[in-house]
């Protein structure tokens, strides 16, 4: 899972990952609440609870986008499990939130000319605003879909 995330990320030694956690999310909008609870518990266990507000907002947007744009409406969970998965990875000075979904379609940030007061369509703008960087990468091998990730700096530079 880490290798697809490395493309476009600042140089990070995969051996320096101190801990990681992931959870499967069902193809229902209630999964966003579950993702926030999972994020809260994980950040608390990593002594990063003070970063919850920014990280949870980004996680909520990434999961919502995956459910809205990458999972066909009314789609049951796939035979190999729920179609959306949240991964949290912690390094000494970085935290990566990554959401895997079954679509290979690239996420598209809203253009500058569009109405930012609209009820929806601001997700990637918020991800960009609240994280230090973000990106996406199609999955390789037997996994279908993509990973959309956001990076947060959480401590002194390595």
PDB file of C-alpha atoms in Angstrom:
ATOM      1  CA  UNK A   1       0.000   0.000   0.000  1.00  0.00           C
ATOM      2  CA  UNK A   2       2.829   2.419   0.734  1.00  0.00           C
ATOM      3  CA  UNK A   3       4.567   2.316  -2.645  1.00  0.00           C
ATOM      4  CA  UNK A   4       1.708   3.925  -4.653  1.00  0.00           C
ATOM      5  CA  UNK A   5       1.551   6.688  -2.048  1.00  0.00           C
ATOM      6  CA  UNK A   6       5.218   7.550  -2.442  1.00  0.00           C
ATOM      7  CA  UNK A   7       4.797   9.004  -5.905  1.00  0.00           C
ATOM      8  CA  UNK A   8       4.485  12.731  -5.438  1.00  0.00           C
ATOM      9  CA  UNK A   9       5.181  12.681  -1.714  1.00  0.00           C
ATOM     10  CA  UNK A  10       8.208  14.311  -0.153  1.00  0.00           C
ATOM     11  CA  UNK A  11      11.026  11.755   0.313  1.00  0.00           C
ATOM     12  CA  UNK A  12       9.986   9.404   3.093  1.00  0.00           C
ATOM     13  CA  UNK A  13      11.881   6.322   4.158  1.00  0.00           C
ATOM     14  CA  UNK A  14       9.326   3.458   4.247  1.00  0.00           C
ATOM     15  CA  UNK A  15      11.386   1.874   7.025  1.00  0.00           C
ATOM     16  CA  UNK A  16      10.753   4.930   9.179  1.00  0.00           C
ATOM     17  CA  UNK A  17       6.996   4.333   9.386  1.00  0.00           C
ATOM     18  CA  UNK A  18       6.442   4.092  13.084  1.00  0.00           C
ATOM     19  CA  UNK A  19       2.868   2.895  12.943  1.00  0.00           C
ATOM     20  CA  UNK A  20      -0.163   2.570  10.720  1.00  0.00           C
ATOM     21  CA  UNK A  21      -3.839   1.710  10.978  1.00  0.00           C
ATOM     22  CA  UNK A  22      -6.604   1.064   8.479  1.00  0.00           C
ATOM     23  CA  UNK A  23     -10.293   0.325   8.379  1.00  0.00           C
ATOM     24  CA  UNK A  24     -12.745  -0.844   5.737  1.00  0.00           C
ATOM     25  CA  UNK A  25     -15.731   1.392   5.104  1.00  0.00           C
ATOM     26  CA  UNK A  26     -19.075   0.256   3.706  1.00  0.00           C
ATOM     27  CA  UNK A  27     -20.593   1.940   0.649  1.00  0.00           C
ATOM     28  CA  UNK A  28     -22.939   4.083   2.737  1.00  0.00           C
ATOM     29  CA  UNK A  29     -22.663   7.738   3.737  1.00  0.00           C
ATOM     30  CA  UNK A  30     -22.843   6.714   7.398  1.00  0.00           C
ATOM     31  CA  UNK A  31     -19.294   5.442   6.819  1.00  0.00           C
ATOM     32  CA  UNK A  32     -18.046   9.040   7.073  1.00  0.00           C
ATOM     33  CA  UNK A  33     -18.999   9.096  10.767  1.00  0.00           C
ATOM     34  CA  UNK A  34     -17.208   5.778  11.273  1.00  0.00           C
ATOM     35  CA  UNK A  35     -14.118   7.141   9.525  1.00  0.00           C
ATOM     36  CA  UNK A  36     -14.097  10.156  11.858  1.00  0.00           C
ATOM     37  CA  UNK A  37     -14.435   7.933  14.945  1.00  0.00           C
ATOM     38  CA  UNK A  38     -11.637   5.679  13.690  1.00  0.00           C
ATOM     39  CA  UNK A  39      -9.453   8.742  13.015  1.00  0.00           C
ATOM     40  CA  UNK A  40     -10.143  10.158  16.482  1.00  0.00           C
ATOM     41  CA  UNK A  41      -9.265   6.908  18.254  1.00  0.00           C
ATOM     42  CA  UNK A  42      -6.140   6.407  16.131  1.00  0.00           C
ATOM     43  CA  UNK A  43      -4.855   9.965  16.595  1.00  0.00           C
ATOM     44  CA  UNK A  44      -5.486   9.739  20.345  1.00  0.00           C
ATOM     45  CA  UNK A  45      -3.490   6.500  20.527  1.00  0.00           C
ATOM     46  CA  UNK A  46      -0.628   8.225  18.661  1.00  0.00           C
ATOM     47  CA  UNK A  47      -0.762  11.308  20.942  1.00  0.00           C
ATOM     48  CA  UNK A  48      -1.906  13.435  17.997  1.00  0.00           C
ATOM     49  CA  UNK A  49      -5.379  14.279  19.297  1.00  0.00           C
ATOM     50  CA  UNK A  50      -4.601  17.995  18.937  1.00  0.00           C
ATOM     51  CA  UNK A  51      -4.558  17.517  15.135  1.00  0.00           C
ATOM     52  CA  UNK A  52      -8.008  15.889  15.042  1.00  0.00           C
ATOM     53  CA  UNK A  53      -9.965  18.860  13.655  1.00  0.00           C
ATOM     54  CA  UNK A  54      -7.849  19.335  10.508  1.00  0.00           C
ATOM     55  CA  UNK A  55      -7.222  15.635   9.910  1.00  0.00           C
ATOM     56  CA  UNK A  56     -10.869  14.661  10.485  1.00  0.00           C
ATOM     57  CA  UNK A  57     -12.088  17.336   8.082  1.00  0.00           C
ATOM     58  CA  UNK A  58      -9.751  16.009   5.386  1.00  0.00           C
ATOM     59  CA  UNK A  59     -10.676  12.379   6.114  1.00  0.00           C
ATOM     60  CA  UNK A  60     -14.364  13.301   5.912  1.00  0.00           C
ATOM     61  CA  UNK A  61     -13.874  14.977   2.537  1.00  0.00           C
ATOM     62  CA  UNK A  62     -11.786  12.141   1.088  1.00  0.00           C
ATOM     63  CA  UNK A  63     -14.255   9.465   2.241  1.00  0.00           C
ATOM     64  CA  UNK A  64     -17.264  11.499   1.061  1.00  0.00           C
ATOM     65  CA  UNK A  65     -15.634  11.992  -2.361  1.00  0.00           C
ATOM     66  CA  UNK A  66     -14.896   8.269  -2.625  1.00  0.00           C
ATOM     67  CA  UNK A  67     -18.490   7.376  -1.756  1.00  0.00           C
ATOM     68  CA  UNK A  68     -20.004  10.041  -4.000  1.00  0.00           C
ATOM     69  CA  UNK A  69     -17.802   9.753  -7.070  1.00  0.00           C
ATOM     70  CA  UNK A  70     -16.079   6.357  -7.000  1.00  0.00           C
ATOM     71  CA  UNK A  71     -18.678   3.887  -5.750  1.00  0.00           C
ATOM     72  CA  UNK A  72     -21.685   3.306  -8.011  1.00  0.00           C
ATOM     73  CA  UNK A  73     -24.939   4.297  -6.303  1.00  0.00           C
ATOM     74  CA  UNK A  74     -26.669   1.386  -4.621  1.00  0.00           C
ATOM     75  CA  UNK A  75     -23.523  -0.695  -5.037  1.00  0.00           C
ATOM     76  CA  UNK A  76     -23.280  -3.505  -2.501  1.00  0.00           C
ATOM     77  CA  UNK A  77     -19.961  -4.287  -0.900  1.00  0.00           C
ATOM     78  CA  UNK A  78     -17.697  -6.159  -3.291  1.00  0.00           C
ATOM     79  CA  UNK A  79     -16.994  -9.879  -2.673  1.00  0.00           C
ATOM     80  CA  UNK A  80     -13.488  -9.064  -1.387  1.00  0.00           C
ATOM     81  CA  UNK A  81     -14.913  -6.557   1.112  1.00  0.00           C
ATOM     82  CA  UNK A  82     -16.110  -2.977   1.353  1.00  0.00           C
ATOM     83  CA  UNK A  83     -15.066  -0.850  -1.619  1.00  0.00           C
ATOM     84  CA  UNK A  84     -13.561   2.035   0.393  1.00  0.00           C
ATOM     85  CA  UNK A  85     -10.678   1.760   2.833  1.00  0.00           C
ATOM     86  CA  UNK A  86      -9.095   4.420   5.070  1.00  0.00           C
ATOM     87  CA  UNK A  87      -5.385   4.165   5.896  1.00  0.00           C
ATOM     88  CA  UNK A  88      -3.548   6.320   8.439  1.00  0.00           C
ATOM     89  CA  UNK A  89       0.254   6.150   8.482  1.00  0.00           C
ATOM     90  CA  UNK A  90       2.515   7.881  10.991  1.00  0.00           C
ATOM     91  CA  UNK A  91       6.163   8.838  10.677  1.00  0.00           C
ATOM     92  CA  UNK A  92       8.110  10.855  13.243  1.00  0.00           C
ATOM     93  CA  UNK A  93       7.161  14.147  11.588  1.00  0.00           C
ATOM     94  CA  UNK A  94       4.413  13.233   9.116  1.00  0.00           C
ATOM     95  CA  UNK A  95       0.964  11.742   9.023  1.00  0.00           C
ATOM     96  CA  UNK A  96      -0.598  10.452   5.797  1.00  0.00           C
ATOM     97  CA  UNK A  97      -4.329   9.858   5.428  1.00  0.00           C
ATOM     98  CA  UNK A  98      -5.148   7.768   2.380  1.00  0.00           C
ATOM     99  CA  UNK A  99      -8.489   6.611   1.025  1.00  0.00           C
ATOM    100  CA  UNK A 100      -8.631   3.723  -1.432  1.00  0.00           C
ATOM    101  CA  UNK A 101     -11.643   3.387  -3.713  1.00  0.00           C
ATOM    102  CA  UNK A 102     -12.583   1.221  -6.734  1.00  0.00           C
ATOM    103  CA  UNK A 103     -12.512   3.972  -9.398  1.00  0.00           C
ATOM    104  CA  UNK A 104      -9.507   4.752 -11.569  1.00  0.00           C
ATOM    105  CA  UNK A 105     -10.958   8.166 -12.461  1.00  0.00           C
ATOM    106  CA  UNK A 106      -8.771  11.037 -11.285  1.00  0.00           C
ATOM    107  CA  UNK A 107     -10.129  13.337  -8.595  1.00  0.00           C
ATOM    108  CA  UNK A 108     -10.807  16.797  -9.970  1.00  0.00           C
ATOM    109  CA  UNK A 109     -10.421  19.948  -7.930  1.00  0.00           C
ATOM    110  CA  UNK A 110     -13.015  22.630  -8.583  1.00  0.00           C
ATOM    111  CA  UNK A 111     -11.926  25.385 -10.929  1.00  0.00           C
ATOM    112  CA  UNK A 112     -11.380  28.903  -9.632  1.00  0.00           C
ATOM    113  CA  UNK A 113     -14.366  30.321 -11.546  1.00  0.00           C
ATOM    114  CA  UNK A 114     -16.933  28.094  -9.838  1.00  0.00           C
ATOM    115  CA  UNK A 115     -19.211  29.097  -6.961  1.00  0.00           C
ATOM    116  CA  UNK A 116     -17.525  28.275  -3.639  1.00  0.00           C
ATOM    117  CA  UNK A 117     -20.727  29.089  -1.745  1.00  0.00           C
ATOM    118  CA  UNK A 118     -22.404  26.017  -3.282  1.00  0.00           C
ATOM    119  CA  UNK A 119     -23.413  23.184  -0.947  1.00  0.00           C
ATOM    120  CA  UNK A 120     -21.047  20.681  -2.566  1.00  0.00           C
ATOM    121  CA  UNK A 121     -17.949  20.656  -4.728  1.00  0.00           C
ATOM    122  CA  UNK A 122     -15.481  22.129  -2.245  1.00  0.00           C
ATOM    123  CA  UNK A 123     -13.996  18.822  -1.023  1.00  0.00           C
ATOM    124  CA  UNK A 124     -10.600  18.898  -2.702  1.00  0.00           C
ATOM    125  CA  UNK A 125     -10.286  22.636  -2.096  1.00  0.00           C
ATOM    126  CA  UNK A 126     -10.680  21.907   1.644  1.00  0.00           C
ATOM    127  CA  UNK A 127      -8.246  18.983   1.449  1.00  0.00           C
ATOM    128  CA  UNK A 128      -5.687  21.264  -0.189  1.00  0.00           C
ATOM    129  CA  UNK A 129      -6.331  24.041   2.341  1.00  0.00           C
ATOM    130  CA  UNK A 130      -6.094  21.937   5.505  1.00  0.00           C
ATOM    131  CA  UNK A 131      -3.300  19.485   4.593  1.00  0.00           C
ATOM    132  CA  UNK A 132       0.314  20.219   3.709  1.00  0.00           C
ATOM    133  CA  UNK A 133       0.011  18.369   0.405  1.00  0.00           C
ATOM    134  CA  UNK A 134      -2.232  15.876  -1.326  1.00  0.00           C
ATOM    135  CA  UNK A 135      -2.311  13.721  -4.408  1.00  0.00           C
ATOM    136  CA  UNK A 136      -3.553  10.492  -5.878  1.00  0.00           C
ATOM    137  CA  UNK A 137      -2.253   7.438  -7.660  1.00  0.00           C
ATOM    138  CA  UNK A 138      -3.934   4.557  -9.522  1.00  0.00           C
ATOM    139  CA  UNK A 139      -3.467   1.183  -7.857  1.00  0.00           C
ATOM    140  CA  UNK A 140      -1.291  -1.415  -9.522  1.00  0.00           C
ATOM    141  CA  UNK A 141      -1.348  -5.194  -9.617  1.00  0.00           C
ATOM    142  CA  UNK A 142      -4.504  -7.051  -8.666  1.00  0.00           C
ATOM    143  CA  UNK A 143      -6.043  -4.105  -6.823  1.00  0.00           C
ATOM    144  CA  UNK A 144      -8.382  -1.964  -8.916  1.00  0.00           C
ATOM    145  CA  UNK A 145      -9.002   1.711  -8.297  1.00  0.00           C
ATOM    146  CA  UNK A 146      -6.961   4.510  -6.818  1.00  0.00           C
ATOM    147  CA  UNK A 147      -5.619   5.993  -3.601  1.00  0.00           C
ATOM    148  CA  UNK A 148      -6.175   9.652  -2.738  1.00  0.00           C
ATOM    149  CA  UNK A 149      -3.852  10.833   0.038  1.00  0.00           C
ATOM    150  CA  UNK A 150      -3.204  13.900   2.160  1.00  0.00           C
ATOM    151  CA  UNK A 151      -0.028  14.608   4.111  1.00  0.00           C
ATOM    152  CA  UNK A 152       0.228  16.517   7.396  1.00  0.00           C
ATOM    153  CA  UNK A 153       3.429  17.630   9.053  1.00  0.00           C
ATOM    154  CA  UNK A 154       3.088  16.734  12.730  1.00  0.00           C
ATOM    155  CA  UNK A 155       6.508  17.299  14.263  1.00  0.00           C
ATOM    156  CA  UNK A 156      10.054  18.378  13.593  1.00  0.00           C
ATOM    157  CA  UNK A 157      11.425  17.593  10.126  1.00  0.00           C
ATOM    158  CA  UNK A 158      13.269  14.298   9.819  1.00  0.00           C
TER     159      UNK A 158
END
